[in-house]
mmCIF file of C-alpha atoms in Angstrom:
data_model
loop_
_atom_site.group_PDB
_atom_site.id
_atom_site.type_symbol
_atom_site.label_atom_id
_atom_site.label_comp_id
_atom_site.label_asym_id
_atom_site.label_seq_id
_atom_site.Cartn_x
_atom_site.Cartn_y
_atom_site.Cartn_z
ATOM 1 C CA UNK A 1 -11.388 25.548 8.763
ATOM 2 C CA UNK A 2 -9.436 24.562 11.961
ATOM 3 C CA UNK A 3 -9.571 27.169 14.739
ATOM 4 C CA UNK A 4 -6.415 26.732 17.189
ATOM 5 C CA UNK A 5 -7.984 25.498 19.608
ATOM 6 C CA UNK A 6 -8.796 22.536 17.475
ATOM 7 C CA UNK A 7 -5.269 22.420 15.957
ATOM 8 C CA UNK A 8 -4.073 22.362 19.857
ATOM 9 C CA UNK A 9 -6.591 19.261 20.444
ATOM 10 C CA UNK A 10 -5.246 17.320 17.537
ATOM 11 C CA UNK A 11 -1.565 17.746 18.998
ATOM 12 C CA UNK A 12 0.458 15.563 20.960
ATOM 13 C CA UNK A 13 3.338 17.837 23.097
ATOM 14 C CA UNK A 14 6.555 16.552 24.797
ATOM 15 C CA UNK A 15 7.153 13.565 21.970
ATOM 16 C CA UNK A 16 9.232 13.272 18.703
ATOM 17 C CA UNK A 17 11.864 15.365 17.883
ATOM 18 C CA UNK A 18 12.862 18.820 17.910
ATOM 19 C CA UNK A 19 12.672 20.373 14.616
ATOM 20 C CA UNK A 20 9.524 21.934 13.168
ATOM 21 C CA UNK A 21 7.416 19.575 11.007
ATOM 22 C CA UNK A 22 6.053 20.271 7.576
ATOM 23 C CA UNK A 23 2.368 20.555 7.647
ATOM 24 C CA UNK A 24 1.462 18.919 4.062
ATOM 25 C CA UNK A 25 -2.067 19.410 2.599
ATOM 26 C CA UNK A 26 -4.320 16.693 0.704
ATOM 27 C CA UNK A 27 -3.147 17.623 -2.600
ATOM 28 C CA UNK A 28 0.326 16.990 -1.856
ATOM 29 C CA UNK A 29 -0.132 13.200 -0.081
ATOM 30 C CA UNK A 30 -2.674 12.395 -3.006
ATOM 31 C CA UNK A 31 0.281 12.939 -5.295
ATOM 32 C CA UNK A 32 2.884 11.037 -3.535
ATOM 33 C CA UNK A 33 0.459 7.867 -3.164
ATOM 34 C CA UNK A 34 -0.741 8.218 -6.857
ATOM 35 C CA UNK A 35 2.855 8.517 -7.640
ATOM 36 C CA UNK A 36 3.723 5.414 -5.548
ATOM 37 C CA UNK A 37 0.484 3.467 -6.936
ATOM 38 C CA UNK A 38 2.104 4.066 -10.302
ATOM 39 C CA UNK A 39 5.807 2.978 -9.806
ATOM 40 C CA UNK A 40 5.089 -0.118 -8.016
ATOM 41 C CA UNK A 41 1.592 -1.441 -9.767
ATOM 42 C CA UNK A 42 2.108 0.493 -13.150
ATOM 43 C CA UNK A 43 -1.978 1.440 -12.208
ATOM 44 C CA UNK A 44 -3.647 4.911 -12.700
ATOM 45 C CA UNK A 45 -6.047 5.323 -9.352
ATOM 46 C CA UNK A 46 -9.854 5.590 -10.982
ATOM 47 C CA UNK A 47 -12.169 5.796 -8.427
ATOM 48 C CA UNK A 48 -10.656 7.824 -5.087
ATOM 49 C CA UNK A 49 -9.270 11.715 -5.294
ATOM 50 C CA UNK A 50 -11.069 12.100 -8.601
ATOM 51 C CA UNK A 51 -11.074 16.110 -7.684
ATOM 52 C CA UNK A 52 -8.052 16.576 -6.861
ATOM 53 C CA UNK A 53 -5.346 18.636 -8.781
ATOM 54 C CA UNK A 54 -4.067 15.948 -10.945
ATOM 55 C CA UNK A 55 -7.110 15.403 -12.336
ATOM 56 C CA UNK A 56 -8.217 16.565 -16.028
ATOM 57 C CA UNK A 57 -10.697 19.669 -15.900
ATOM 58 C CA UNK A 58 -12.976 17.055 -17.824
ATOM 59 C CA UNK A 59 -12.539 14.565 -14.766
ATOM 60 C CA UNK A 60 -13.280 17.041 -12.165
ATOM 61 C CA UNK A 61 -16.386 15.560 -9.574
ATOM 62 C CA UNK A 62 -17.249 14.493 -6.309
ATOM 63 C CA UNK A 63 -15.507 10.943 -5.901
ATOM 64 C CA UNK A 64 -18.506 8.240 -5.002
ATOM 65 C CA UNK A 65 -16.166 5.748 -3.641
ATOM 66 C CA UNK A 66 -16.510 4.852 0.201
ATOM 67 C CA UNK A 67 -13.436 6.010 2.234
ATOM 68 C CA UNK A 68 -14.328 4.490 5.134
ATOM 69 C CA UNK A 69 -14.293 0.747 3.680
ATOM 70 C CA UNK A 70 -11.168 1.985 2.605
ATOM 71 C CA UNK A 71 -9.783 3.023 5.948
ATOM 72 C CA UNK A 72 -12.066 0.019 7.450
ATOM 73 C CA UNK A 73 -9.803 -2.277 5.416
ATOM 74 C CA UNK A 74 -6.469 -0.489 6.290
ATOM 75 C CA UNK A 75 -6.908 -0.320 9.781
ATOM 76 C CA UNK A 76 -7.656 -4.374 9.525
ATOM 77 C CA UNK A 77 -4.667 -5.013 7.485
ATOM 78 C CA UNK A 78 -2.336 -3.161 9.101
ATOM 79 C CA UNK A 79 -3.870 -4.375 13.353
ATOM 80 C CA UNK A 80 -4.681 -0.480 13.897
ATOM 81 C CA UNK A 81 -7.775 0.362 16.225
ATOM 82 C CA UNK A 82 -8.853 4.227 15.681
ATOM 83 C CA UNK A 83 -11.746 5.923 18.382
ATOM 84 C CA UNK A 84 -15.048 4.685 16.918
ATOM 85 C CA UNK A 85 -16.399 8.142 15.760
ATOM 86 C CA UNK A 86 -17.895 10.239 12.563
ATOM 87 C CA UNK A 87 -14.442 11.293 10.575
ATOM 88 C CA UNK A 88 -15.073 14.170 7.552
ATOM 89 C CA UNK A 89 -13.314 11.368 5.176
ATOM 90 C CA UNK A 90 -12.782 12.676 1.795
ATOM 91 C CA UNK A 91 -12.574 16.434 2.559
ATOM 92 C CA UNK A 92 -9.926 18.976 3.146
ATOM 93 C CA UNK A 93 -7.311 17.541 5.559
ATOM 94 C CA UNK A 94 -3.655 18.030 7.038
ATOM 95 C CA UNK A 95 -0.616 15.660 7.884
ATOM 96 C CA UNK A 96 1.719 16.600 10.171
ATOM 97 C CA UNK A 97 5.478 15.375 9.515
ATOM 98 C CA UNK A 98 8.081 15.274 11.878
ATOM 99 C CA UNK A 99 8.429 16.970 14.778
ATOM 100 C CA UNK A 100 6.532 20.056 16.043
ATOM 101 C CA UNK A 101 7.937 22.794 18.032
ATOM 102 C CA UNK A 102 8.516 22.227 21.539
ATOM 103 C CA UNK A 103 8.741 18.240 20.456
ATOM 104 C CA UNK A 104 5.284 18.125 19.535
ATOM 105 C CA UNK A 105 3.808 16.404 17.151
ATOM 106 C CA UNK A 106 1.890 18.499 14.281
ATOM 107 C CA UNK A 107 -1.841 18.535 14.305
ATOM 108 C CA UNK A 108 -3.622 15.526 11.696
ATOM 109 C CA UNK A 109 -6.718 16.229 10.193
ATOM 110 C CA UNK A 110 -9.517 14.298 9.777
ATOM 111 C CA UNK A 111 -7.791 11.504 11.909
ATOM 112 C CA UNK A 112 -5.542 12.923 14.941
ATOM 113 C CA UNK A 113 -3.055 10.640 16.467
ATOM 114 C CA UNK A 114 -5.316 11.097 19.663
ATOM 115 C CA UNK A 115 -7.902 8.960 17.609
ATOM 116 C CA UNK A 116 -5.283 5.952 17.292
ATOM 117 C CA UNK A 117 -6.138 2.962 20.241
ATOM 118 C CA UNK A 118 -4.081 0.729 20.043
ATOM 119 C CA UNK A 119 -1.607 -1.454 17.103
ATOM 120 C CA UNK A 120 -2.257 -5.251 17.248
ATOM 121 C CA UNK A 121 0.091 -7.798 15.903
ATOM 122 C CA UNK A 122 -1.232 -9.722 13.030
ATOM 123 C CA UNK A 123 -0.708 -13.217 11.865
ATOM 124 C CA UNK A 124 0.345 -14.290 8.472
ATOM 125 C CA UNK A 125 -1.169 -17.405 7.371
ATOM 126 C CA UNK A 126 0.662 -20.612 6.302
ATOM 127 C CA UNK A 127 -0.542 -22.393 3.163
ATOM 128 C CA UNK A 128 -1.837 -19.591 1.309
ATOM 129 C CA UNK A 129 -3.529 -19.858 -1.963
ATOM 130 C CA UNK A 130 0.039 -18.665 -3.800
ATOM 131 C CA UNK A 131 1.092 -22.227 -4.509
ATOM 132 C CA UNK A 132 3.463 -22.617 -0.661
ATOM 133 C CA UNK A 133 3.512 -25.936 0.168
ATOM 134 C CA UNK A 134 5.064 -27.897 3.335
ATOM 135 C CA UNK A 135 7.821 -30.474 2.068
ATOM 136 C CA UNK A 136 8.170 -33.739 4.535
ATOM 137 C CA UNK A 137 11.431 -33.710 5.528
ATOM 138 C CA UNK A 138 13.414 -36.303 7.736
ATOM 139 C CA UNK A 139 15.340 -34.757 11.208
ATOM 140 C CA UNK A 140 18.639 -35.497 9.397
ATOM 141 C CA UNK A 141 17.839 -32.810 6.070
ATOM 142 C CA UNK A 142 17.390 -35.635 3.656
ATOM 143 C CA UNK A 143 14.024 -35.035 1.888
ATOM 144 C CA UNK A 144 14.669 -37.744 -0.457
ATOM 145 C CA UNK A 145 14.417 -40.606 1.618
ATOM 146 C CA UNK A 146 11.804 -39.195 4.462
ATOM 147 C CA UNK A 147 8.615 -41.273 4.439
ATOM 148 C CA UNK A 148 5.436 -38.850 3.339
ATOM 149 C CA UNK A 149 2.835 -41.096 5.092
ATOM 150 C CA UNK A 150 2.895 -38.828 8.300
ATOM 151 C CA UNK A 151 3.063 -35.770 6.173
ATOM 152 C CA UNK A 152 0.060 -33.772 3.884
ATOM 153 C CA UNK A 153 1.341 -32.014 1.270
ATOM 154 C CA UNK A 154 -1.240 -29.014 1.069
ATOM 155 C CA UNK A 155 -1.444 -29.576 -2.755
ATOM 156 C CA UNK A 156 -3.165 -32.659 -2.094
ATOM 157 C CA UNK A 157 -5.463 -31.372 -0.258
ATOM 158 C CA UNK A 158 -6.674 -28.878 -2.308
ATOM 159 C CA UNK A 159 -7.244 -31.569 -5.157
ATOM 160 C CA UNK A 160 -9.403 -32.893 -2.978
ATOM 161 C CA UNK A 161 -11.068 -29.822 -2.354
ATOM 162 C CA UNK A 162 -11.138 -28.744 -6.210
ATOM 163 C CA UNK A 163 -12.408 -32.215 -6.947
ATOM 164 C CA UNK A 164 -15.611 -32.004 -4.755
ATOM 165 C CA UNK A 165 -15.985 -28.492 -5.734
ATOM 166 C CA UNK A 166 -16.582 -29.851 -9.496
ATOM 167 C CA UNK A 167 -18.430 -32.741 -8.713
ATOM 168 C CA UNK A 168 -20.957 -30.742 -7.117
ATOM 169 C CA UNK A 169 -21.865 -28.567 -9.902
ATOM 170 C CA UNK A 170 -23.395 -32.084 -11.498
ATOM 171 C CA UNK A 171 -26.298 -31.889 -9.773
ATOM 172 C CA UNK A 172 -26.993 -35.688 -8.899
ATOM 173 C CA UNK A 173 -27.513 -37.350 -5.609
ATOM 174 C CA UNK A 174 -24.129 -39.685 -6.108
ATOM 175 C CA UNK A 175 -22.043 -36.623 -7.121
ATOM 176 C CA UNK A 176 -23.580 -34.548 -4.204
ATOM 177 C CA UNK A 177 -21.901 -37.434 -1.970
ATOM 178 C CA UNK A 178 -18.707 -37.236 -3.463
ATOM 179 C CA UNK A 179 -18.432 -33.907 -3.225
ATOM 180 C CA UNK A 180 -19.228 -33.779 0.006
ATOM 181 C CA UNK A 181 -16.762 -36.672 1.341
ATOM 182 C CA UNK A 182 -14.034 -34.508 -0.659
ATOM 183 C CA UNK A 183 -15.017 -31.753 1.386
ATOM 184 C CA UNK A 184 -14.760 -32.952 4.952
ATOM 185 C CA UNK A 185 -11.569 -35.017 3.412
ATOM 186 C CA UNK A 186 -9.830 -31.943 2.705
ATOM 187 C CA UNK A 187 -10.944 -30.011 5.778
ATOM 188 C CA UNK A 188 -8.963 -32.849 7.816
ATOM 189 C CA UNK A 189 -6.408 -32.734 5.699
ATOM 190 C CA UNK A 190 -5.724 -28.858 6.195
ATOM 191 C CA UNK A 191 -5.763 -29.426 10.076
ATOM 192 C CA UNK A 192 -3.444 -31.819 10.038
ATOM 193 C CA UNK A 193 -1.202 -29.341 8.043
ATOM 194 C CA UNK A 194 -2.093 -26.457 10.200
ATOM 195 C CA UNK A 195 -2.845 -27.681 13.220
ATOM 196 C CA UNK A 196 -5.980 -24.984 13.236
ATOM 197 C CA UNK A 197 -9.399 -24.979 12.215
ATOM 198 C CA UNK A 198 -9.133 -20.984 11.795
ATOM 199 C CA UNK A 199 -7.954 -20.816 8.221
ATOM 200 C CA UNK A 200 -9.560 -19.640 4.518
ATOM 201 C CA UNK A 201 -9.124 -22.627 3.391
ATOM 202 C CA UNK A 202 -10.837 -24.705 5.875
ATOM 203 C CA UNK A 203 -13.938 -22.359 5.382
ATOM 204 C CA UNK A 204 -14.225 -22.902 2.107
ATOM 205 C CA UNK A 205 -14.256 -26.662 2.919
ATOM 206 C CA UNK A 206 -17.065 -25.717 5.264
ATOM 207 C CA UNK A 207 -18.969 -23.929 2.777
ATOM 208 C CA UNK A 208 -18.634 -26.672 0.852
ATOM 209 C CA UNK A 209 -20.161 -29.357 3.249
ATOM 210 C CA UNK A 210 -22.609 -27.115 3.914
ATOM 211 C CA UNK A 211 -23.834 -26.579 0.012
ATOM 212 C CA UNK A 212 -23.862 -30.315 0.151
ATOM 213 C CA UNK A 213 -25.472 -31.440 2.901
ATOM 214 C CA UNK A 214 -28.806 -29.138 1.674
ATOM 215 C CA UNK A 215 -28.220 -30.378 -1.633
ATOM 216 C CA UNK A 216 -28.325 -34.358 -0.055
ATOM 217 C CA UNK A 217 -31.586 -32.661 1.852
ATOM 218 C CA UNK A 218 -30.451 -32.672 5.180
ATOM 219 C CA UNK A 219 -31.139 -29.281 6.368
ATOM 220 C CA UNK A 220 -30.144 -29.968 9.923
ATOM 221 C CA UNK A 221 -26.616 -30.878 9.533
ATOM 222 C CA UNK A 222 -26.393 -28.666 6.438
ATOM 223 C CA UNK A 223 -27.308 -24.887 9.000
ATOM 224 C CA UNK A 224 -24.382 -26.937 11.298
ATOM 225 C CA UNK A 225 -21.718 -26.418 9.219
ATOM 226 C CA UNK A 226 -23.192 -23.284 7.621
ATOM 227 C CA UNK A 227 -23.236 -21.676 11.014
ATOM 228 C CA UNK A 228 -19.213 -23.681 11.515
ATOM 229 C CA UNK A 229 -18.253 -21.434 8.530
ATOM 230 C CA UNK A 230 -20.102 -18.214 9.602
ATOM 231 C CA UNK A 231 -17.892 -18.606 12.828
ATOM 232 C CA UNK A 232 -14.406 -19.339 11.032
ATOM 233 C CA UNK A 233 -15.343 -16.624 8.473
ATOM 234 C CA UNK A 234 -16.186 -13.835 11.156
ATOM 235 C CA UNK A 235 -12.786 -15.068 13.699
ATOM 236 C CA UNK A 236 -10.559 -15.173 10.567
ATOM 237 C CA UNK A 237 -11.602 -11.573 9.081
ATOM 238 C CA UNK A 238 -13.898 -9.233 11.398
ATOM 239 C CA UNK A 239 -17.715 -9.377 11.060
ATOM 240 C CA UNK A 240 -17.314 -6.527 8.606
ATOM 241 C CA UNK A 241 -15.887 -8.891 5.366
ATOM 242 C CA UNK A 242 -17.181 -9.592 1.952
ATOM 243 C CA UNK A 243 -16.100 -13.950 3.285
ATOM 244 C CA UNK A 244 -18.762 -12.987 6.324
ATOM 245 C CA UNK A 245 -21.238 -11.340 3.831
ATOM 246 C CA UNK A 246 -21.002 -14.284 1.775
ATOM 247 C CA UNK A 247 -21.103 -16.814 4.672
ATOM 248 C CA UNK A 248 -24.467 -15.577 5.688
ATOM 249 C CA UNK A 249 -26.221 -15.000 2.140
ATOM 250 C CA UNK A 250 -25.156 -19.081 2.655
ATOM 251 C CA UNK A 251 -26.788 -19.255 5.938
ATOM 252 C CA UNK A 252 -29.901 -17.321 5.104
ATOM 253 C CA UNK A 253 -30.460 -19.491 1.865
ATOM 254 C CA UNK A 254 -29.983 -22.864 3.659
ATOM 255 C CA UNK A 255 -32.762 -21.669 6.124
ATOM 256 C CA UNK A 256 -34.737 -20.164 3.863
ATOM 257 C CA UNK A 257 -35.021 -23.346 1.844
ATOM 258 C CA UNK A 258 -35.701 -25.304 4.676
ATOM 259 C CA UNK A 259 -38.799 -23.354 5.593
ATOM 260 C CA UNK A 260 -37.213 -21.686 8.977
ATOM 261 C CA UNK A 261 -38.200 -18.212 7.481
ATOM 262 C CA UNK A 262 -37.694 -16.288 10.452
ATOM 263 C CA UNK A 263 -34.247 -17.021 10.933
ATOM 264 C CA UNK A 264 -33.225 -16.578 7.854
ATOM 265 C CA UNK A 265 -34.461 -13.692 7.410
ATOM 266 C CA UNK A 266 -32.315 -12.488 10.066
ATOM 267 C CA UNK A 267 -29.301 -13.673 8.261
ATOM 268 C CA UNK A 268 -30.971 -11.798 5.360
ATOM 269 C CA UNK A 269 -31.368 -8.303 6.833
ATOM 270 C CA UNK A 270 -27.284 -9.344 8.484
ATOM 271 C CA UNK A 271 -26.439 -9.601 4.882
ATOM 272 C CA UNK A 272 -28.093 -6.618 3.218
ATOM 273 C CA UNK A 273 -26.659 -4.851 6.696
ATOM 274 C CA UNK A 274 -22.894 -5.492 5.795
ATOM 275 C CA UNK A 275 -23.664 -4.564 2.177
ATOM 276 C CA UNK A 276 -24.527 -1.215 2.951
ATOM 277 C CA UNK A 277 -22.517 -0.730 5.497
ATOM 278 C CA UNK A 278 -19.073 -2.131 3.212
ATOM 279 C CA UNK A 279 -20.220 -0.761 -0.178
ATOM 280 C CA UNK A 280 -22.664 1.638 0.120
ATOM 281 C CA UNK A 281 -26.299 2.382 -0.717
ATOM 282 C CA UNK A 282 -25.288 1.823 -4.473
ATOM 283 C CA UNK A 283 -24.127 -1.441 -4.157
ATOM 284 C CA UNK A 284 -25.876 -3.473 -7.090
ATOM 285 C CA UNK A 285 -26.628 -6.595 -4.813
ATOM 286 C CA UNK A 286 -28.889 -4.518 -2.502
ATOM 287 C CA UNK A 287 -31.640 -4.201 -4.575
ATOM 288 C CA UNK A 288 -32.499 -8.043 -4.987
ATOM 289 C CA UNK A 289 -31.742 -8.528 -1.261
ATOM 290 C CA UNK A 290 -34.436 -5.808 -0.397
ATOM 291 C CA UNK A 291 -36.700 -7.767 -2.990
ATOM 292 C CA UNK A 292 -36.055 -11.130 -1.662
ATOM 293 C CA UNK A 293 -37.075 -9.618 2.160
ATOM 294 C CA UNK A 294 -40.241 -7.922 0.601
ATOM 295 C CA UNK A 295 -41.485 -11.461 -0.727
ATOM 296 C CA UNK A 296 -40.829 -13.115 2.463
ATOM 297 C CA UNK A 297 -42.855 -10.781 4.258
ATOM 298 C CA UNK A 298 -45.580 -11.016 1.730
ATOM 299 C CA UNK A 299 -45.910 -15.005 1.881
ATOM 300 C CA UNK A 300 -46.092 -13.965 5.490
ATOM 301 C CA UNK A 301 -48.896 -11.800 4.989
ATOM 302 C CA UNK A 302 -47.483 -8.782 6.370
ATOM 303 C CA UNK A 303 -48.664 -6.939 3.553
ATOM 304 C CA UNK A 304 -47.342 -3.089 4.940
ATOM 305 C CA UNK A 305 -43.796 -4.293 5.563
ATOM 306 C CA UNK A 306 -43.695 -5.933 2.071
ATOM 307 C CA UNK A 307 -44.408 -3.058 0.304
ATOM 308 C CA UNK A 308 -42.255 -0.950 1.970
ATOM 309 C CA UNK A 309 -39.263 -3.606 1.134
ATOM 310 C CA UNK A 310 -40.266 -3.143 -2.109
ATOM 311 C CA UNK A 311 -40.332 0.629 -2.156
ATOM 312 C CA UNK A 312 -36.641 0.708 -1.378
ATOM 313 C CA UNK A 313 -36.054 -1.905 -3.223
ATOM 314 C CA UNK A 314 -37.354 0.035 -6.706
ATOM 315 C CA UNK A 315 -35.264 3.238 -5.295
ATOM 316 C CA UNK A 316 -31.503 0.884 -5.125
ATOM 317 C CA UNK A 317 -29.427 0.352 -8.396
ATOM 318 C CA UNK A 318 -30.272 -2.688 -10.007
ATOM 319 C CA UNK A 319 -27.659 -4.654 -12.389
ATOM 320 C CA UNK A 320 -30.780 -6.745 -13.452
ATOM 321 C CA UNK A 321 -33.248 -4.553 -15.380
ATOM 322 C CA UNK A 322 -36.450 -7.354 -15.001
ATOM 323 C CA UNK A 323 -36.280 -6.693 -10.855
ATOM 324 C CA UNK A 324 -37.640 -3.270 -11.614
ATOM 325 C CA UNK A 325 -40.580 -5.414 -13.905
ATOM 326 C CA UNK A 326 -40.712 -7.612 -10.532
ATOM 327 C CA UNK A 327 -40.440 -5.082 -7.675
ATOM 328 C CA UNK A 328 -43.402 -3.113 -9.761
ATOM 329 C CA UNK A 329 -45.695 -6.139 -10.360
ATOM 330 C CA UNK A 330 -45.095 -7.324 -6.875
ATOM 331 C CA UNK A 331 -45.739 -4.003 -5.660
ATOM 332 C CA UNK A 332 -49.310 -4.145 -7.646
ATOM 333 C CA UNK A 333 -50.434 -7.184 -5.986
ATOM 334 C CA UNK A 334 -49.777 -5.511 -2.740
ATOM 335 C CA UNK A 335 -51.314 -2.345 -3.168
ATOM 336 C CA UNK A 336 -54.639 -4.456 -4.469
ATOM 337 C CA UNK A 337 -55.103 -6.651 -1.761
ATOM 338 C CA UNK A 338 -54.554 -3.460 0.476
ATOM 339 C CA UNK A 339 -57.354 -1.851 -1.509
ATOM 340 C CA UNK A 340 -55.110 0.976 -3.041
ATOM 341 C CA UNK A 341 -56.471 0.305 -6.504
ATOM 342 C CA UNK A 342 -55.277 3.196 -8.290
ATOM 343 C CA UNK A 343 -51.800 2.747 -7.164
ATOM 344 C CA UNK A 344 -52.170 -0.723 -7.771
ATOM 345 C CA UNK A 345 -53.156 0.025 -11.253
ATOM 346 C CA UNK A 346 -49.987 2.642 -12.088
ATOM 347 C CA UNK A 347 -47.550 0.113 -10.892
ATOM 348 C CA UNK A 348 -49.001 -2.685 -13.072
ATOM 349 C CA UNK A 349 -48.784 -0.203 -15.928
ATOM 350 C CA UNK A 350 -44.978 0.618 -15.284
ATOM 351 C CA UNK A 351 -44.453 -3.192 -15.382
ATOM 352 C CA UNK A 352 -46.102 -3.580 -18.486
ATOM 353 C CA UNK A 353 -44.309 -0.992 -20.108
ATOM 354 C CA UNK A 354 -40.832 -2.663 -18.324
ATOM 355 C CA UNK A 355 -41.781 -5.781 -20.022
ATOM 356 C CA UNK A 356 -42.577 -4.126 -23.455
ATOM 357 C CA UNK A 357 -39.541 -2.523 -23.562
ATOM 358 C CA UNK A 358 -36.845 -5.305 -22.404
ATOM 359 C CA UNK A 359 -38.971 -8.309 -23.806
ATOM 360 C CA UNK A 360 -41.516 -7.166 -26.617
ATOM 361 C CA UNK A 361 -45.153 -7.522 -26.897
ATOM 362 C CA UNK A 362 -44.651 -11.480 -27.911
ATOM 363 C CA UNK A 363 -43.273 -12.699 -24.581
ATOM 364 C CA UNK A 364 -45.145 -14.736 -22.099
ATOM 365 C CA UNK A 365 -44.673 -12.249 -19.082
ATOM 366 C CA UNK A 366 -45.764 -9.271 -20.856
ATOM 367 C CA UNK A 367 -48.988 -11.040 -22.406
ATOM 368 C CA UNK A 368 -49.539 -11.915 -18.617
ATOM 369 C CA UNK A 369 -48.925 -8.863 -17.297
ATOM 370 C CA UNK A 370 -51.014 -7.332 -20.020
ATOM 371 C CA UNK A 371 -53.841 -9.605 -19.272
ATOM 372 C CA UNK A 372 -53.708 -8.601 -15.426
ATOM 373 C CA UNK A 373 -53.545 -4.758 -16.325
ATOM 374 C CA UNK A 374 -56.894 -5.184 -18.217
ATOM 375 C CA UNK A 375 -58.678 -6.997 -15.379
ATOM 376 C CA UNK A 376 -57.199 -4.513 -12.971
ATOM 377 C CA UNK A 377 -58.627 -1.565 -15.238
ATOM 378 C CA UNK A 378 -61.927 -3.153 -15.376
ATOM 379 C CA UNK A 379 -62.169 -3.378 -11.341
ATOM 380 C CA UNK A 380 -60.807 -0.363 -11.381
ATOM 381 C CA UNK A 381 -63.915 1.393 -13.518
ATOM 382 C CA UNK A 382 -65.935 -0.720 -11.457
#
């Protein structure tokens, strides 16, 4: 509960008008925007203000969506800059309308208009995925009889694009090339459209030359235009993106795959960053990337980081049941070359029983795991 002086703090005096505002609560704004959702996108909201009033008796919890993605991505939609600071998102809160008394404006709760920067314009950009698309055109109007050889009609470019793209799901060295002439063919022919290397387009034509130059084995110029897109991605949508989170996951594979380990594991730990930091610690990707770390380290022979990788790795959600049978046999061959047999031995068991539930006694990897929890045992006795 607000005391006055904190109502007082969240005020602004001697601006708007001068009739008293209506101070509305959270129940009432949650109703006029899932009201609004519903008109305009005929959509029922399913994850935020599932404990609010509207909600069924049966529906009533604790929402587990992330508000402050959510404001993260309004602020960056709408140019708004807010003071960098802990907000109680989610929780009781009040909206001032109007006018105070005294031209004030009424106190806001969680976010004051005190908190507010600064409102940047934002640019809309041409040639958007939508199907818009520049038409050459002669000075006098006549489109008919203008000449297209100085113009690039954006379609045409993306067939380019969307014809490397396929080729390079084929796998082989000659369709590798292909795709990745397409690629730098339709990256020049966006710039000459756009006159801008700083569009979504042209980093996906980045990505692409970068996919293709590791897949051609030539690592060098293959991080070059992997670190090109990481650059376009982070100018064209903040460092705090799913296109940046996906830029370096690209980044950190290209390195990894060309034996720099240490650098891309930095892209690594960048990329597990911006998934907890975007989607929270229950974000179903977070688990492998912990995993993948934790194996890094251990081919490393930093034996004490690995495990502890893999520790929080086994406490994430998982999507993919068999990373719990990896994280625990992994674990195992940790804890035994650490000389923590008996842990050693319990995690090997937990694996087995993974792999005996999700694959049956018949499968190769449980056989083998079997086969390793005997020899463990034996040592263990031993």
């Amino acid at each position: 509960v607000l005391d006055q002086d904190d109502m007082n703090a969240l005020t602004l005096f001697g601006v708007g008008g001068g009739e008293d505002g209506v101070i509305r609560g959270r129940d009432e704004i949650w109703l006029d925007i899932e009201r609004e959702i519903g008109r305009r996108y005929r959509y029922t909201l399913s994850l935020y203000n599932r404990n609010s009033a509207t909600s069924s008796k049966k529906d009533v919890r604790d929402s587990q969506a992330m508000y402050t993605p959510l404001l993260r991505r309004i602020c960056q939609r709408s140019g708004i800059r807010i003071v960098a600071k802990h907000y109680k998102m989610g929780k009781k809160c009040v909206c001032g309308g109007g006018g105070g008394t005294g031209g004030g404006l009424a106190a806001c709760h969680p976010i004051a208009p005190t908190d507010i920067l600064d409102i940047l314009p934002l640019v809309k950009h041409a040639a958007s995925v939508s199907g818009e698309s520049f038409v050459p055109c002669s000075f006098d109007g006549n489109t008919a009889g203008s000449s297209t050889s100085l113009h690039v009609l954006l379609s045409d470019a993306k067939t380019v694009y969307e014809f490397g793209h396929a080729n390079l799901s084929n796998g082989n060295a000659g369709n590798v090339a292909v795709t990745l002439d397409c690629a730098q063919e339709a990256a020049a022919m966006y710039q000459r459209v756009l006159d801008s290397p700083i569009h979504p387009q042209i980093s996906k034509c980045l990505k692409l030359t970068a996919v293709a130059h590791y897949h051609k084995e030539e690592p060098e110029l293959a991080v070059a235009a992997a670190a090109k897109y990481l650059a376009v991605s982070i100018s064209l949508h903040g460092f705090d993106s799913a296109e940046v989170l996906n830029a370096h996951l690209t980044m950190a594979d290209i390195l990894l795959g060309s034996g720099k380990i240490p650098e891309g594991v930095k892209h690594l730990r960048a990329a597990q960053f911006l998934m907890e930091f975007m989607a929270g610690k229950n974000y179903s990707g977070i688990s492998s990337t912990y995993y993948r770390m934790g194996s890094h380290y251990y081919d490393a022979g930093k034996l004490e980081d690995a495990l502890q990788f893999y520790k929080v790795a086994a406490a994430r959600r998982s999507e993919d049941r068999m990373f719990d049978c990896l994280i625990a046999r992994n674990s195992a061959g940790v804890l035994a070359r650490l000389g923590q047999f008996k842990a050693a031995f319990d995690h090997e068991k937990k694996a087995y029983q993974l792999y005996v539930t999700f694959l049956g006694d018949e499968h190769n990897a449980t056989k083998a795991c079997s086969n390793t929890l005997i020899v463990s045992l034996a040592g263990f006795h031993v």
